[in-house]
């Protein structure tokens, strides 16, 4: 089968790292609750993350929670000495709809909500991070979790001797393959590209050590290097709480799942 080119990834956010999305009645505040990020950021070992954890990566001294929340989703491009004037004008517009106290309380609650994120590099101590040296290489593969709801897992490369993340350190193809144990083909072969490329960042412009590839729980992968044996691996699957199935208006016929 011919590999299909993937735009691939999924993780995203402007600001200094990740922009959570969360529901709000205000047009000037963020509007949804899952976040995805191709930009430099670290993932705390504790879980879950809150929107506050991610939003506090700002490049100025905020005066209140509302300013933190606003600039986590609305990128400021003006002069540094004009940022407070910009924030004051935005807040004045907001206060036409709500009182100051209501506005600040909304911002506080939203910043303290849990955020389900993909693309944040892990910190030491995360129990769901896995590292394996690549045979005949001075580098290792690291797998680290992203959004639980999206079943996202990310891959990057480390220098084995130091544990330092590096961008594409050698020539390779990373392929996602059909499940070899599936009784029927489960999909095409997909050649993966760095997640950042799906956000318009050229591969040679990705910040050192920030490159990552988006995979999925249970994905079957193949790393192909010229002059070396292929490397195969399967991404871990995180257990998820079972959800009650909605009864369907249909008869169920039960046949054996495995035979022989």
XYZ file of C-alpha atoms in Angstrom, residues 48-255:
208
model
C -5.641 17.438 35.851
C -4.355 20.712 34.419
C -6.452 23.780 34.938
C -6.945 26.553 32.442
C -5.164 28.792 34.957
C -2.018 26.611 34.749
C -1.847 27.146 31.004
C -2.967 30.756 30.856
C -0.405 32.052 33.334
C 2.309 31.784 30.673
C 1.873 35.449 29.843
C 4.577 38.013 29.075
C 3.345 40.824 31.318
C 2.211 41.307 34.922
C -1.579 40.768 34.988
C -3.640 42.855 37.385
C -6.528 40.367 37.651
C -7.810 37.004 36.418
C -9.825 38.578 33.617
C -6.643 39.924 31.976
C -4.994 36.497 32.203
C -8.008 34.866 30.587
C -8.371 37.447 27.833
C -4.742 37.295 26.725
C -4.744 33.495 26.764
C -7.034 33.613 23.722
C -6.703 37.100 22.195
C -3.142 37.703 21.027
C -1.943 41.257 21.709
C 0.233 42.612 18.876
C 0.637 46.245 19.904
C 3.524 48.063 21.587
C 4.521 46.699 25.031
C 3.771 50.007 26.737
C 0.239 50.014 25.309
C -0.947 46.718 26.707
C -2.709 48.136 29.776
C -4.544 50.744 27.724
C -5.666 47.916 25.411
C -6.846 45.816 28.376
C -8.697 48.758 29.948
C -10.616 49.380 26.710
C -11.546 45.681 26.454
C -12.672 45.592 30.075
C -14.779 48.745 29.627
C -16.574 47.015 26.762
C -17.102 43.913 28.906
C -18.534 45.921 31.788
C -21.381 47.136 29.578
C -22.770 43.583 29.876
C -21.803 42.555 33.418
C -20.723 44.179 36.640
C -17.032 44.234 37.579
C -17.600 41.631 40.301
C -19.491 39.289 37.954
C -16.820 39.640 35.274
C -13.988 38.807 37.675
C -15.914 35.879 39.173
C -16.569 34.435 35.693
C -12.867 34.707 34.870
C -11.832 33.081 38.162
C -14.176 30.115 37.656
C -13.057 29.592 34.066
C -9.354 29.691 34.953
C -9.894 27.057 37.639
C -11.643 24.621 35.281
C -9.818 21.421 34.304
C -8.274 21.520 30.814
C -7.861 18.480 28.554
C -4.745 19.245 26.503
C -2.605 17.798 23.748
C 0.933 18.831 22.792
C 2.398 19.980 26.094
C 5.830 18.459 26.662
C 5.952 16.362 29.850
C 7.858 17.013 33.028
C 9.656 14.289 35.012
C 7.324 12.162 37.093
C 4.420 11.729 34.692
C 3.535 8.010 35.018
C 2.134 7.870 31.487
C 5.395 8.868 29.770
C 7.384 6.040 28.172
C 10.925 6.171 26.764
C 12.641 3.451 24.711
C 16.104 3.598 23.086
C 16.108 3.103 19.314
C 18.358 0.150 18.329
C 21.588 1.125 16.535
C 21.065 4.766 17.465
C 22.074 7.309 20.099
C 18.467 8.489 20.287
C 15.295 7.298 22.015
C 11.582 7.501 21.298
C 9.430 9.147 23.959
C 5.665 8.704 24.086
C 3.684 11.127 26.251
C -0.066 11.582 26.715
C -2.300 14.309 25.333
C -6.054 14.719 25.536
C -7.786 11.798 27.217
C -11.080 12.608 25.503
C -9.370 12.826 22.108
C -7.283 9.671 22.808
C -4.197 11.643 21.785
C -0.629 10.509 22.405
C 2.464 12.390 21.243
C 5.905 11.208 20.162
C 9.219 13.023 20.215
C 12.894 12.088 20.093
C 15.427 12.313 22.935
C 19.197 12.126 23.033
C 19.521 8.935 25.079
C 22.616 10.007 27.022
C 21.064 13.221 28.344
C 17.292 12.861 27.921
C 17.281 16.146 25.988
C 14.468 16.407 23.396
C 15.677 16.985 19.828
C 13.977 17.706 16.511
C 14.123 14.972 13.812
C 17.731 13.937 14.561
C 18.135 11.587 11.564
C 16.493 10.692 8.263
C 13.359 8.633 8.808
C 9.726 7.982 7.941
C 7.220 7.557 10.762
C 4.231 5.543 9.564
C 0.937 4.682 11.245
C -0.091 1.211 10.128
C -3.296 -0.830 10.102
C -3.731 -3.112 13.115
C -1.861 -6.299 12.105
C -4.201 -8.407 14.272
C -7.416 -7.032 12.793
C -9.347 -9.612 10.732
C -9.937 -7.006 8.009
C -7.778 -4.002 7.012
C -8.457 -1.165 9.457
C -7.202 1.802 7.449
C -4.477 3.142 5.167
C -0.783 3.525 5.917
C -0.244 7.158 6.914
C 3.089 8.997 6.859
C 3.173 11.313 9.859
C 4.466 14.871 9.836
C 5.351 17.029 12.843
C 2.312 18.438 14.559
C 3.661 21.968 14.164
C 3.534 21.657 10.366
C -0.258 21.337 10.506
C -0.300 24.825 12.040
C 1.731 26.304 9.202
C 5.105 26.199 10.967
C 7.837 24.987 8.546
C 9.748 22.033 9.953
C 13.046 23.931 9.927
C 11.439 26.747 11.952
C 10.249 24.585 14.860
C 11.970 25.662 18.085
C 14.763 23.252 19.136
C 13.414 20.342 21.144
C 9.764 21.309 20.594
C 8.936 19.060 17.617
C 6.298 16.399 18.244
C 4.164 13.944 16.270
C 0.515 13.280 17.046
C -0.515 9.640 17.442
C -3.558 7.930 18.964
C -4.039 5.445 21.784
C -3.390 1.964 20.411
C -1.814 3.168 17.135
C 0.498 0.694 15.382
C 3.600 2.540 14.217
C 6.673 1.849 12.114
C 9.883 3.890 12.143
C 11.821 3.412 8.902
C 15.469 4.539 8.651
C 17.675 4.149 5.567
C 20.278 1.440 6.139
C 18.678 0.135 9.353
C 16.077 -2.448 10.297
C 12.577 -1.116 10.769
C 11.372 -0.387 14.298
C 7.771 -1.216 15.198
C 5.823 -0.252 18.309
C 2.268 0.178 19.574
C 1.081 3.246 21.471
C -0.344 2.493 24.940
C -4.102 2.550 25.444
C -5.391 4.431 28.483
C -8.317 2.857 30.298
C -11.430 5.006 30.136
C -14.496 4.766 32.344
C -17.204 2.761 30.625
C -20.169 4.796 29.501
C -23.680 3.458 29.620
C -24.879 2.671 26.115
C -28.103 4.212 24.999
C -30.563 1.408 24.205
C -31.199 1.157 20.469
C -34.543 0.276 18.925
C -33.211 -2.948 17.424
C -32.842 -6.693 17.999
C -29.375 -7.860 19.005
C -28.093 -11.170 17.616
C -25.182 -12.583 19.614
C -22.577 -14.593 17.708
